[in-house]
CSV table of N, CA and C in Angstrom, one decimal:
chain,number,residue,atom,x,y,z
A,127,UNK,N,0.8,-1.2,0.0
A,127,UNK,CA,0.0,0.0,0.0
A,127,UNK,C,0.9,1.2,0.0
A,128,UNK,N,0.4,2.2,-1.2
A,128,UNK,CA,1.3,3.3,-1.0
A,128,UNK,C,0.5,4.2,-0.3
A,129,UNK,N,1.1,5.4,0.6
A,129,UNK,CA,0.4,6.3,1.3
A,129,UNK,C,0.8,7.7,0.8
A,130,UNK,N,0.2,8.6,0.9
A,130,UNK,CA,1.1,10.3,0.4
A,130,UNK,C,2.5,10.1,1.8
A,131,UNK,N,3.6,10.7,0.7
A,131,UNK,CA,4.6,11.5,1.6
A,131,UNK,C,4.8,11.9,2.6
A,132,UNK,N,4.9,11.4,3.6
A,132,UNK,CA,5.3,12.5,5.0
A,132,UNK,C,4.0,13.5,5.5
A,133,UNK,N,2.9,13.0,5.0
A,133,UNK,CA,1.9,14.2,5.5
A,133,UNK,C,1.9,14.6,6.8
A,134,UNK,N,2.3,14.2,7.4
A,134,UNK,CA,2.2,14.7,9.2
A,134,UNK,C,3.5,15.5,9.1
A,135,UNK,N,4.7,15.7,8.2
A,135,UNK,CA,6.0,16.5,8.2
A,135,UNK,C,5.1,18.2,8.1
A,136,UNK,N,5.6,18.6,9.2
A,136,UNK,CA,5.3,20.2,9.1
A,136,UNK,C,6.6,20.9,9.1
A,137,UNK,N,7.5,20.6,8.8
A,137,UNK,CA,8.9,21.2,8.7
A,137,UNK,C,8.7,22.1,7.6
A,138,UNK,N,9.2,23.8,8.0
A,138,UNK,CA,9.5,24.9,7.3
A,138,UNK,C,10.9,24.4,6.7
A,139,UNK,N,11.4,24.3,7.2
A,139,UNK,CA,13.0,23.8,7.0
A,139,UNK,C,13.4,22.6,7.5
A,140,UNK,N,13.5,21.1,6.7
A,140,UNK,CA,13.6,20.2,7.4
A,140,UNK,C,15.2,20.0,7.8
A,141,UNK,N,14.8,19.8,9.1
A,141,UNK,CA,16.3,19.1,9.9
A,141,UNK,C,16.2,17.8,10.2
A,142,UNK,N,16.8,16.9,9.5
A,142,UNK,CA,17.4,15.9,9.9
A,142,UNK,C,18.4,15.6,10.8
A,143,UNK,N,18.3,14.5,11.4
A,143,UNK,CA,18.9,13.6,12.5
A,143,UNK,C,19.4,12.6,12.2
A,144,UNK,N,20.5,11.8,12.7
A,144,UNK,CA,20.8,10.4,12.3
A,144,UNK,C,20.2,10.3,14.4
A,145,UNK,N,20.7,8.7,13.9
A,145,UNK,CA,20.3,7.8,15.4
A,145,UNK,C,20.9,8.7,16.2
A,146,UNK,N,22.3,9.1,16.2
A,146,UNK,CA,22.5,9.2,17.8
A,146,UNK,C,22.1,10.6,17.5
A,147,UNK,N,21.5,11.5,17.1
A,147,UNK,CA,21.3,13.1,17.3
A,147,UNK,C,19.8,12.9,17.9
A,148,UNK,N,18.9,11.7,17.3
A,148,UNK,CA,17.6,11.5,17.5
A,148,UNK,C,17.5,10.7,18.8
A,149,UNK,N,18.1,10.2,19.3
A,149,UNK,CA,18.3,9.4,20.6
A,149,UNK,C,18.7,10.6,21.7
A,150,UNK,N,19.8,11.6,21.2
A,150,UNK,CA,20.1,12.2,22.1
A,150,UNK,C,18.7,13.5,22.4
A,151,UNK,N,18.1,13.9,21.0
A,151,UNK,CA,17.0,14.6,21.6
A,151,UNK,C,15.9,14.3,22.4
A,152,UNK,N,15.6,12.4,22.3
A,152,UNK,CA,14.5,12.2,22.9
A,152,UNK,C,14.7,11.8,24.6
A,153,UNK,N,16.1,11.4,24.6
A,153,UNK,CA,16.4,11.1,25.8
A,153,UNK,C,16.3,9.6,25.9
A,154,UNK,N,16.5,8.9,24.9
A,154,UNK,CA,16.5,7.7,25.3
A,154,UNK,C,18.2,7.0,24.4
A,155,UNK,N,18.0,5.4,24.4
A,155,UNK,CA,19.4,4.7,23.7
A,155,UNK,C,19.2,5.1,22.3
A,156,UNK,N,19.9,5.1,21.8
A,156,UNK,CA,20.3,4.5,20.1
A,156,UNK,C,19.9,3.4,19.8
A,157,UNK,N,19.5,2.0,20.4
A,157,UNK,CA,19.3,0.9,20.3
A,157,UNK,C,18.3,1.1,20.4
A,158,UNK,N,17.1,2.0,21.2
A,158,UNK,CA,15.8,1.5,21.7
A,158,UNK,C,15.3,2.2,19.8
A,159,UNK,N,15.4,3.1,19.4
A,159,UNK,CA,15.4,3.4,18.0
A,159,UNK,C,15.6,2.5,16.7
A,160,UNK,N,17.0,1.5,17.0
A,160,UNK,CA,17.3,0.9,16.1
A,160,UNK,C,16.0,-0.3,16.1
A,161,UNK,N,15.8,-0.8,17.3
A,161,UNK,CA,15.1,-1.9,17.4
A,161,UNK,C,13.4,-1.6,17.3
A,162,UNK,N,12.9,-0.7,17.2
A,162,UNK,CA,12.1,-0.7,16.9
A,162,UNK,C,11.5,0.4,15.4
A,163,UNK,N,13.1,0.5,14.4
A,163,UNK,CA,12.7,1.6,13.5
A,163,UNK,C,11.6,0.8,12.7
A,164,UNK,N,11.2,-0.2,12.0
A,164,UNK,CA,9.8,-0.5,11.6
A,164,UNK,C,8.7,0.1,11.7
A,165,UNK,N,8.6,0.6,12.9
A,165,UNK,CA,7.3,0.7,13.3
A,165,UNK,C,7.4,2.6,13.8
A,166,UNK,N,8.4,2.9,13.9
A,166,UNK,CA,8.4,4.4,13.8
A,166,UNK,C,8.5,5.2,12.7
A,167,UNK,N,7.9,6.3,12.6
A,167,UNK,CA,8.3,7.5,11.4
A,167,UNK,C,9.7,7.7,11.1
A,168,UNK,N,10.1,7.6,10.6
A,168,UNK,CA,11.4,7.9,9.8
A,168,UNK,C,11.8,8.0,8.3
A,169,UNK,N,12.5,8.8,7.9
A,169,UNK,CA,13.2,8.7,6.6
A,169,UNK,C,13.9,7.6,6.2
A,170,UNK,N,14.2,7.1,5.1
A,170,UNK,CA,15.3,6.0,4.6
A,170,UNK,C,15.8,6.4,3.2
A,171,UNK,N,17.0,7.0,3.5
A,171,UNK,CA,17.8,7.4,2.4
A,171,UNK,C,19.1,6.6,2.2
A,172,UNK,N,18.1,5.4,1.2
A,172,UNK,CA,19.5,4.8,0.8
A,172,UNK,C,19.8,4.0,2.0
A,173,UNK,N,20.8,3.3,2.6
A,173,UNK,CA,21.3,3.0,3.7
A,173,UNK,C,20.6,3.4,5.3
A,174,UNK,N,20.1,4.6,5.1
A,174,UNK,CA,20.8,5.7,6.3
A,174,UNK,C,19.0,5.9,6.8
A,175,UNK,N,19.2,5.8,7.9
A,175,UNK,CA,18.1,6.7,8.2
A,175,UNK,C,18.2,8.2,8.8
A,176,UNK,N,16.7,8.4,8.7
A,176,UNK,CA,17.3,10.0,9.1
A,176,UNK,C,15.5,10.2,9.6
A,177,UNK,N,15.5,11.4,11.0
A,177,UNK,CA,14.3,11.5,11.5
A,177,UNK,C,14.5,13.2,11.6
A,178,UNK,N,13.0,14.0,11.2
A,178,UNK,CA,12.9,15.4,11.8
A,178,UNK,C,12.2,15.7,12.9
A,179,UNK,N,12.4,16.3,13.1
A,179,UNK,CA,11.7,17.2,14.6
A,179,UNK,C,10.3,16.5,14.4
A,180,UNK,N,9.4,16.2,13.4
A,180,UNK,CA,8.1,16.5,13.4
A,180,UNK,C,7.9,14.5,13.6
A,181,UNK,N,9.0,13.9,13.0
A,181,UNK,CA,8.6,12.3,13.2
A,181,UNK,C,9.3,12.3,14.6
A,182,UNK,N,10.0,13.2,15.6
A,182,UNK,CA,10.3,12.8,16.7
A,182,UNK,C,9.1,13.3,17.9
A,183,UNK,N,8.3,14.4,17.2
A,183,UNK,CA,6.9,14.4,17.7
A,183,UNK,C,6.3,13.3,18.4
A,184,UNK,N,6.0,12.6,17.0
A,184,UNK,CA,5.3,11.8,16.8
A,184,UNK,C,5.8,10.7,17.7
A,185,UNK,N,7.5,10.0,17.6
A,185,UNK,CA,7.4,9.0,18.5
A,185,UNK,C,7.2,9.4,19.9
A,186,UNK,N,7.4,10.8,20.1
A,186,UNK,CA,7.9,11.0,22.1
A,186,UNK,C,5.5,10.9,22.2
A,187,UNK,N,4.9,10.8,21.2
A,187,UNK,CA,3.6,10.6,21.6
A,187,UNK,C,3.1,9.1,21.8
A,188,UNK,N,3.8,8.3,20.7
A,188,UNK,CA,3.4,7.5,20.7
A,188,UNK,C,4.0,6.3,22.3
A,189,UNK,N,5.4,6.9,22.6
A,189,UNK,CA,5.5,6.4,23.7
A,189,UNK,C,5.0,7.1,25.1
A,190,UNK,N,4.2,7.9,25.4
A,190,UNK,CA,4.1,8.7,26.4
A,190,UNK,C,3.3,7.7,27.1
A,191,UNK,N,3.0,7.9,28.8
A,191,UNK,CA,2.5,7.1,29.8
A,191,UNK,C,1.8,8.1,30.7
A,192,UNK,N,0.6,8.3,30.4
A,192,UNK,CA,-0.5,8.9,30.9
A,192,UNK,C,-1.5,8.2,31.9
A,193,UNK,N,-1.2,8.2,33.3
A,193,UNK,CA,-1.8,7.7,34.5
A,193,UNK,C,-3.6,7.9,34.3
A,194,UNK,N,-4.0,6.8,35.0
A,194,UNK,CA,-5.9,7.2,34.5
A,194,UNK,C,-5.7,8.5,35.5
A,195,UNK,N,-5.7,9.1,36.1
A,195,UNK,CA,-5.7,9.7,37.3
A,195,UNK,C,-5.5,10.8,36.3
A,196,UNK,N,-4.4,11.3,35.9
A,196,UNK,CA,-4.0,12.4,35.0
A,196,UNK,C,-5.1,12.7,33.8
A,197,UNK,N,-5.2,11.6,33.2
A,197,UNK,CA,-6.2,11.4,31.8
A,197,UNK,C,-7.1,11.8,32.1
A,198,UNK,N,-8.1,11.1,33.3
A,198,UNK,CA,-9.4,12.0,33.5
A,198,UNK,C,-9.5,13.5,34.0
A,199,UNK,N,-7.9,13.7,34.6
A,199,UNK,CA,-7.8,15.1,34.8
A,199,UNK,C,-8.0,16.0,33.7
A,200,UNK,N,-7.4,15.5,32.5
A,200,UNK,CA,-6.8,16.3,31.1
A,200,UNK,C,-8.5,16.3,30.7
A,201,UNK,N,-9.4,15.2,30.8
A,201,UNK,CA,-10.7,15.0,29.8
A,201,UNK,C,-11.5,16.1,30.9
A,202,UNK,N,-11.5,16.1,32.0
A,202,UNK,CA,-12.2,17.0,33.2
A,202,UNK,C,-12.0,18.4,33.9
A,203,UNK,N,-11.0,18.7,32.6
A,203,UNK,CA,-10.8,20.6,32.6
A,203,UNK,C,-12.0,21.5,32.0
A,204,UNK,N,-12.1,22.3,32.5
A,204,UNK,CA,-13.2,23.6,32.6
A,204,UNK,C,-12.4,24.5,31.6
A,205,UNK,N,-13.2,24.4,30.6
A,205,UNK,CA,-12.6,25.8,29.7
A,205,UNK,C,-12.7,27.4,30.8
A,206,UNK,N,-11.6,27.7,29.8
A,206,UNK,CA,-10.8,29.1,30.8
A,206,UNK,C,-11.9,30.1,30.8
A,207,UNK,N,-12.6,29.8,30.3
A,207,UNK,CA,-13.7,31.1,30.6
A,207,UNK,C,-15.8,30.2,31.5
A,208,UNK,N,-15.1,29.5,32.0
A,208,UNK,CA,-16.0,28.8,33.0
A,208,UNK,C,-15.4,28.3,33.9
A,209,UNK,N,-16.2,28.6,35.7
A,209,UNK,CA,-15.5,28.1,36.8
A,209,UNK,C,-15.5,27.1,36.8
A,210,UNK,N,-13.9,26.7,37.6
A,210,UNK,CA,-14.4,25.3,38.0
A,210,UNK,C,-15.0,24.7,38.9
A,211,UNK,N,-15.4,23.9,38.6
A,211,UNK,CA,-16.5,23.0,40.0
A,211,UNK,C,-15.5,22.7,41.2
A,212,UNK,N,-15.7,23.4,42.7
A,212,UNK,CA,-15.3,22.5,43.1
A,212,UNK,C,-15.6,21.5,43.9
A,213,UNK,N,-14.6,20.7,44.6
A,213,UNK,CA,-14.8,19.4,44.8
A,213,UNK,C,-15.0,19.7,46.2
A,214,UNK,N,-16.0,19.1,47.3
A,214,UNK,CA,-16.0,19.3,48.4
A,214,UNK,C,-15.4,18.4,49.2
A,215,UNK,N,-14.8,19.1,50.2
A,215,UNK,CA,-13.6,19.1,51.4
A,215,UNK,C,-14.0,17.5,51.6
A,216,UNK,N,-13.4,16.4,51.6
A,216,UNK,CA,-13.0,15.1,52.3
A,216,UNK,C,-12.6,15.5,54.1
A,217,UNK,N,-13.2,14.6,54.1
A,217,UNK,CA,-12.6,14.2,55.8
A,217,UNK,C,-11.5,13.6,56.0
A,218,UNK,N,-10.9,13.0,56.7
A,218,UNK,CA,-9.5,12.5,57.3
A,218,UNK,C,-10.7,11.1,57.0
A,219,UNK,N,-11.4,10.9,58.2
A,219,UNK,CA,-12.5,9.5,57.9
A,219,UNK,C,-12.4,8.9,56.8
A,220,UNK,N,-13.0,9.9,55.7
A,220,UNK,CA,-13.2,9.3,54.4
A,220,UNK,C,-11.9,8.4,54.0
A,221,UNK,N,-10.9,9.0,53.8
A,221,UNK,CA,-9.8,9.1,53.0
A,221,UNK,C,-9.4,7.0,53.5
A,222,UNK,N,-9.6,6.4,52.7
A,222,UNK,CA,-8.9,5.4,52.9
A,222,UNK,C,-7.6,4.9,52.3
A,223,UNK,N,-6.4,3.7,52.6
A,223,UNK,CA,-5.1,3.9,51.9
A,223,UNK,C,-5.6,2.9,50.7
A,224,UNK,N,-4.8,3.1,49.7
A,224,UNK,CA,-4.7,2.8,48.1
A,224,UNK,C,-5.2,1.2,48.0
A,225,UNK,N,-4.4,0.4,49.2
A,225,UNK,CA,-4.5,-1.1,49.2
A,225,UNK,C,-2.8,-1.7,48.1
A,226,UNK,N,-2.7,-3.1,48.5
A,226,UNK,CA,-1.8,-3.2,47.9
A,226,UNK,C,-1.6,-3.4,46.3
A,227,UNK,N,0.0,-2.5,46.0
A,227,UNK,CA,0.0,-3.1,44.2
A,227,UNK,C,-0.1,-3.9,43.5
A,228,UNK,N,0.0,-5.0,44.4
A,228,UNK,CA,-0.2,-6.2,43.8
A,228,UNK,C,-0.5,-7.5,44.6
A,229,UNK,N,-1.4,-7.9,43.2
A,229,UNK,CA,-2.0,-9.1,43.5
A,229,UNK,C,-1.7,-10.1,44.5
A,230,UNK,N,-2.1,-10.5,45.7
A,230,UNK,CA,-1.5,-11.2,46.4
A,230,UNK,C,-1.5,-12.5,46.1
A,231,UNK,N,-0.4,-13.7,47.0
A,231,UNK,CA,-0.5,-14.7,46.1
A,231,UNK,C,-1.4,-15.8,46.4
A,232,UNK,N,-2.0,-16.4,46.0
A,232,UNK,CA,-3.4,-17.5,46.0
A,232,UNK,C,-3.3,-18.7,47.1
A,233,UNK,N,-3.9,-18.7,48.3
A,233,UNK,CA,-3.8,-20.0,49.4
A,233,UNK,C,-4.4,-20.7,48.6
A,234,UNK,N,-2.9,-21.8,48.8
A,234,UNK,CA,-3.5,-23.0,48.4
A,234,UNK,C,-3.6,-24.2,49.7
């Protein structure tokens, strides 16, 4: 299947990266890149790959790690020109602890 060119590329001026320029901007290895370039946006010129600002968007989105806690925060914002609701004061009583991370293990 062929798809249009780079349409998500919004580059005025494209800058290219090789691996270690694109590893060092995202903050992660060189390897974690190599091993999964298939499946990421990138250029392939010839041999070489090469990534811009706009396909390194894209990966630092596709890997991001958004807590449900945060997520319903982000879906549960009040546009800036309406108050927000607030939430009424909890007690000390109410407040119970989390419980444990993990699953405990099964009596047998």
């Amino acid at each position: 299947m062929h798809r249009p060119s780079r349409p998500h590329c919004t580059c005025v001026e494209v800058k290219n990266y090789g691996y270690d320029e694109a590893a060092r901007k995202l903050s992660c290895k060189k390897r974690f890149l190599q091993d999964r370039i298939s499946r990421l946006p990138h250029q392939r010129l010839g041999e070489s790959v090469a990534f811009c600002d706009c396909d390194l968007r894209i990966i630092q989105r596709m890997f991001a790690v958004i807590p449900d806690e945060v997520w319903e925060g982000l879906l549960n914002q009040q546009p800036a020109d309406r108050p927000a609701k607030t939430a009424a004061a909890r007690s000390l009583h109410a407040i119970k602890p989390a419980g444990a991370s993990r699953p405990s293990a099964a009596v047998r």
